[in-house]
CSV table of C-alpha atoms and ligand atoms in Angstrom, one decimal:
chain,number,residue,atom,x,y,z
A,1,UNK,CA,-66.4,8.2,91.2
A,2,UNK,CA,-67.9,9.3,87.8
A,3,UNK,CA,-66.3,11.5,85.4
A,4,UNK,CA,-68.7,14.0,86.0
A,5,UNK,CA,-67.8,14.5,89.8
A,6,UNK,CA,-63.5,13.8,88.8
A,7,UNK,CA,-63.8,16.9,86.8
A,8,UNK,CA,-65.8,19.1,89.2
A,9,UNK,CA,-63.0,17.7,91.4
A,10,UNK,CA,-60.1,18.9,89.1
A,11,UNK,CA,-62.3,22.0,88.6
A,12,UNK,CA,-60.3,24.6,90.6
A,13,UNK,CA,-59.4,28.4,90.9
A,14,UNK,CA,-56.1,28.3,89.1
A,15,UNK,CA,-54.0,31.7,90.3
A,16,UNK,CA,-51.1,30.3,88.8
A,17,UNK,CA,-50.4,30.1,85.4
A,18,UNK,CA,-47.7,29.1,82.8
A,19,UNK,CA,-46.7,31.0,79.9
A,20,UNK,CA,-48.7,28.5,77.0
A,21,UNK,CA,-51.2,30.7,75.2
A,22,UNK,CA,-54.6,29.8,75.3
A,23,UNK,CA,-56.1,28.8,71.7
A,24,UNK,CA,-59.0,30.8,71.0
A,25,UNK,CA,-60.8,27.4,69.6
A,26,UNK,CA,-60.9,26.3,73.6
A,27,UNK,CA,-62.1,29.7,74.6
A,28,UNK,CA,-65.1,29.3,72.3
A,29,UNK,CA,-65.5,25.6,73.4
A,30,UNK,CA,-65.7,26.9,76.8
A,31,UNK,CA,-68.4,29.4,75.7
A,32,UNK,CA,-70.5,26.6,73.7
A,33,UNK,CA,-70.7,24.4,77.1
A,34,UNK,CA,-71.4,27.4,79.2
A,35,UNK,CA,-74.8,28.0,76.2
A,36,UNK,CA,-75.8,24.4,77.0
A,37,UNK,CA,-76.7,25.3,80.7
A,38,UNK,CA,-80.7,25.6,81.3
A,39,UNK,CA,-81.2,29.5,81.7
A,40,UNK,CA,-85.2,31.1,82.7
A,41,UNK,CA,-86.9,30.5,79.7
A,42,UNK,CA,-84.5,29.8,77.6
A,43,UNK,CA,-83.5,33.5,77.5
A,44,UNK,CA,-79.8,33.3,78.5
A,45,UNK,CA,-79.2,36.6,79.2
A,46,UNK,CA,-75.4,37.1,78.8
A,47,UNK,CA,-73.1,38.0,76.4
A,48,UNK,CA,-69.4,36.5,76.0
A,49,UNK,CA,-67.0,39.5,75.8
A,50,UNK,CA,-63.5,37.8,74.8
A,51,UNK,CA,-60.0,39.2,75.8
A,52,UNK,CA,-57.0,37.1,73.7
A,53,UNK,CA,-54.8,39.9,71.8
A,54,UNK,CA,-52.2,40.7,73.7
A,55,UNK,CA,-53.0,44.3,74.2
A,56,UNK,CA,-56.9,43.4,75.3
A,57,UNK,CA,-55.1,41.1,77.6
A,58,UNK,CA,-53.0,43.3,79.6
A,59,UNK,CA,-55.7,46.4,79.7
A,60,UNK,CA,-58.4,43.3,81.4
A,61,UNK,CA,-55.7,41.9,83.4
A,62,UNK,CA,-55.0,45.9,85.0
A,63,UNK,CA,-58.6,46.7,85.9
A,64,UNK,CA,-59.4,43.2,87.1
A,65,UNK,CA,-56.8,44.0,90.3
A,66,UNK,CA,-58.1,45.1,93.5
A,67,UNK,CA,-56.5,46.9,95.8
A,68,UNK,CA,-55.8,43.7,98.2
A,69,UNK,CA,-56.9,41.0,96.1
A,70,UNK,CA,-56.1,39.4,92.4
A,71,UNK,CA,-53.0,41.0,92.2
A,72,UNK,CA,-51.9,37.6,90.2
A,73,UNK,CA,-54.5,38.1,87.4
A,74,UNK,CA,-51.4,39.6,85.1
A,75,UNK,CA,-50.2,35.8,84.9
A,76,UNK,CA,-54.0,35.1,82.6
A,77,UNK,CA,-53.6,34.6,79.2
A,78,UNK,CA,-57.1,35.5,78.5
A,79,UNK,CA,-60.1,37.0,79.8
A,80,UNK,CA,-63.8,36.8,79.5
A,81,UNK,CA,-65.6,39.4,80.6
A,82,UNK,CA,-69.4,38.2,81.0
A,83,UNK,CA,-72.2,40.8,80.7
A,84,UNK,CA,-75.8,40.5,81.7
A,85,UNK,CA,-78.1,41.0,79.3
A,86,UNK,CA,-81.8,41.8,79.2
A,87,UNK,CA,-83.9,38.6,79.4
A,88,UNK,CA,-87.2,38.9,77.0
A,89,UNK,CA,-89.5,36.9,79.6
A,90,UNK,CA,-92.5,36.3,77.2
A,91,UNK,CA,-95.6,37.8,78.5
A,92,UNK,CA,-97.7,35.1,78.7
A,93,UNK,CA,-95.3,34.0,81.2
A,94,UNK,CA,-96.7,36.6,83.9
A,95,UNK,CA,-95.6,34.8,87.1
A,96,UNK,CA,-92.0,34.4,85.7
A,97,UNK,CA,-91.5,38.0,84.4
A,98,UNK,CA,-92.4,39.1,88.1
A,99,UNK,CA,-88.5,37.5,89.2
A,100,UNK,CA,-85.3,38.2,87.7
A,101,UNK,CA,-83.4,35.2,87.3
A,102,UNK,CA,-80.4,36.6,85.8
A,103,UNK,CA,-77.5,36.4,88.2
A,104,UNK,CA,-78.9,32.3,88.6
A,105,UNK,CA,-78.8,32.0,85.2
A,106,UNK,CA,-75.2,33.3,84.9
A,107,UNK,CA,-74.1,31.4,87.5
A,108,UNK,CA,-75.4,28.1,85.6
A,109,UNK,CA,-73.3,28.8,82.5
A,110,UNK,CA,-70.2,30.0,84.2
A,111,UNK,CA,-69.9,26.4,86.0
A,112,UNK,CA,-70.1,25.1,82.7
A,113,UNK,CA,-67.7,27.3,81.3
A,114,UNK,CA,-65.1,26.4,83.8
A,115,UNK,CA,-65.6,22.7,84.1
A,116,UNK,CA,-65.4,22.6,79.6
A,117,UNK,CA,-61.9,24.5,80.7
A,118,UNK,CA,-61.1,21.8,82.9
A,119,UNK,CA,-61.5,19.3,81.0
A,120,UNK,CA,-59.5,20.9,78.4
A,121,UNK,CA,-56.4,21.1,80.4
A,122,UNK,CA,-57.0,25.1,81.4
A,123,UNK,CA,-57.3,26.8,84.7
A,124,UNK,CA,-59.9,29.2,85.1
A,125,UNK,CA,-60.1,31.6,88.1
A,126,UNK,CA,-64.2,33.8,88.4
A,127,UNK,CA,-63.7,36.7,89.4
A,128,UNK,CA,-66.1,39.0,91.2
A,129,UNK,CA,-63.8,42.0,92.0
A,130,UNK,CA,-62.9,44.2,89.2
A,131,UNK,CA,-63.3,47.9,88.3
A,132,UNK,CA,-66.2,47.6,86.0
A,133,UNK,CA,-66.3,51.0,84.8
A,134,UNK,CA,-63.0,51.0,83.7
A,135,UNK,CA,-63.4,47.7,81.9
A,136,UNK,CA,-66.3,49.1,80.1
A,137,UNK,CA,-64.8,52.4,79.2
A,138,UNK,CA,-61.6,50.8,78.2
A,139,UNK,CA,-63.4,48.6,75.5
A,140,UNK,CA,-66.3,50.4,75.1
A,141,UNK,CA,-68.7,48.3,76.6
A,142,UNK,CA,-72.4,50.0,76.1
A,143,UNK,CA,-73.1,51.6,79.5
A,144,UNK,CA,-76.4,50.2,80.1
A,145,UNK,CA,-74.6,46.4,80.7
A,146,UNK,CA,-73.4,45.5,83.8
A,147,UNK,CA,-70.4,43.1,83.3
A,148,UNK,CA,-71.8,40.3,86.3
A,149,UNK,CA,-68.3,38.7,86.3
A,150,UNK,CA,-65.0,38.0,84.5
A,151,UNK,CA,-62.9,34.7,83.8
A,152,UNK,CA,-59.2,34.6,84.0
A,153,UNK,CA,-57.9,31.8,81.8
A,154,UNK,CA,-54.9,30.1,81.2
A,155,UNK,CA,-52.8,26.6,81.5
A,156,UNK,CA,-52.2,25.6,85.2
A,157,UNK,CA,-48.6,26.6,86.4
A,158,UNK,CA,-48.7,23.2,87.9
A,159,UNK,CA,-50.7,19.9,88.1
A,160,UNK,CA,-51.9,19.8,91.9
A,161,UNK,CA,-55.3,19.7,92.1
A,162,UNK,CA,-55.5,21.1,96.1
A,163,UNK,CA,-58.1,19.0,98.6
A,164,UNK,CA,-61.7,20.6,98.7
A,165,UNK,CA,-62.8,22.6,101.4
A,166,UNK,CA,-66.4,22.5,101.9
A,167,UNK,CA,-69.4,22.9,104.7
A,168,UNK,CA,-70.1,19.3,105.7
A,169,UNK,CA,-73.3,18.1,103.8
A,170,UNK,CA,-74.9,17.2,107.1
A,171,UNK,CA,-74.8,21.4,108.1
A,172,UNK,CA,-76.1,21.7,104.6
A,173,UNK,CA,-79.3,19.2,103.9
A,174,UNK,CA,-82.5,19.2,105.9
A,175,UNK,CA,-85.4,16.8,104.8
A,176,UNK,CA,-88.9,18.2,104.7
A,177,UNK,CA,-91.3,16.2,107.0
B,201,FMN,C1,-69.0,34.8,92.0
B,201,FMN,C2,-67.5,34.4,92.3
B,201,FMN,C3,-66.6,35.5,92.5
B,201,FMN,C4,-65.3,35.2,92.7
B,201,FMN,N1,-64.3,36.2,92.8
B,201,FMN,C5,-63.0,35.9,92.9
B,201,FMN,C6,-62.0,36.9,92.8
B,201,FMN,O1,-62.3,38.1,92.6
B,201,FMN,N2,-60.7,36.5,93.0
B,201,FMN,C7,-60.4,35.2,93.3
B,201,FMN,O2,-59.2,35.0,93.4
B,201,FMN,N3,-61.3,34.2,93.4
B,201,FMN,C8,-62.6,34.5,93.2
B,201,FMN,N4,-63.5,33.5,93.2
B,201,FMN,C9,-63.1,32.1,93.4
B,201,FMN,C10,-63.5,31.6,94.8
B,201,FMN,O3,-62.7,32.1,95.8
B,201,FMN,C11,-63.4,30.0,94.8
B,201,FMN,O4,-64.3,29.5,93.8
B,201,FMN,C12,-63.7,29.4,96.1
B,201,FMN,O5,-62.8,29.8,97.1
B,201,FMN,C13,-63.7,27.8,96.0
B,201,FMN,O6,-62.4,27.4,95.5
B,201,FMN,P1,-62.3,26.5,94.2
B,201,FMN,O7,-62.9,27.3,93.1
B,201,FMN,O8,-60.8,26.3,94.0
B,201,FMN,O9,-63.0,25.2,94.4
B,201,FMN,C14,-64.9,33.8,92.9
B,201,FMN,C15,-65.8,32.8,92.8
B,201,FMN,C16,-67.1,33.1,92.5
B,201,FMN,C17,-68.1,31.9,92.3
């Protein structure tokens, strides 16, 4: 197995987490792997909004509950709320600025930002459920942005890494004749 796949491996959504703060350093470590990742020409439309303080934390970790679902998100020791930003296609690039390829582009560098986590010893948990108005309001957030996703960080509660469940490849690869 090469590192690469051990670490997508390890890579899980960590619910459960211990009371060790997360350094800011790793946070922006995270961020600078999640910039390598290849984005529509070049554009990487998305900015890095960072929840660590204490108080930012707890405000992030009460609007990023659902009614039925992340009600463990106040265990996070951090947050980063990820905003899409407007991608400057250039316009000699015609056929590309007909497609937005935002939400593929933020789903590149999110990846990236989890496995960097990983490998640093964090957990990381996306989320795609929170109240986004709220979020925005609370810290003033421009309301043109959408915020496309968050990121709950902080060090695993525990060390298991659970068994992957995933579609068998077969159901998932057909070759072109
Ligand atoms: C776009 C996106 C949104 C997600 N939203 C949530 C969420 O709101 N709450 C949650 O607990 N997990 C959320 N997840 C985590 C998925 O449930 C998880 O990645 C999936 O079940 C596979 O498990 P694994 O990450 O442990 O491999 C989200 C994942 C993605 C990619």
């Amino acid at each position: 197995m090469t590192d690469l796949i051990k670490i997508m491996q390890q890579r899980q959504s960590c619910r459960s987490f211990s009371e060790k703060p997360v350094e800011a350093e790793k946070i922006v470590s995270c961020i600078n792997a999640a910039c390598l990742a290849p984005s529509a020409c070049n554009t990487q439309p998305y900015h890095f909004y960072i929840a660590h303080a204490p108080e930012a934390v707890a405000v992030a970790a009460e609007y990023c509950k659902g009614e039925k679902v992340n009600k463990w998100v106040g265990e996070a020791k951090a947050f980063v709320l990820i905003t899409q930003e407007h991608a400057e296609i250039p316009a000699a690039n015609s056929e590309a600025r007909k497609r937005d390829y935002r939400q593929y582009d933020i789903g590149l560098m999110i990846e990236n930002f989890c496995l960097e986590a990983t490998e640093l010893g964090l957990g990381t948990c996306i989320l795609g459920v929170f109240n986004e108005e709220k979020l925005k309001a609370n810290f003033r957030i421009p309301s043109p942005k959408s915020i496309a996703l968050v990121i709950a960080i902080g060090y695993p509660a525990d060390s298991e890494i659970r068994k992957k469940h995933r579609k068998p490849l077969e159901e998932m690869i057909t070759y072109l004749r």
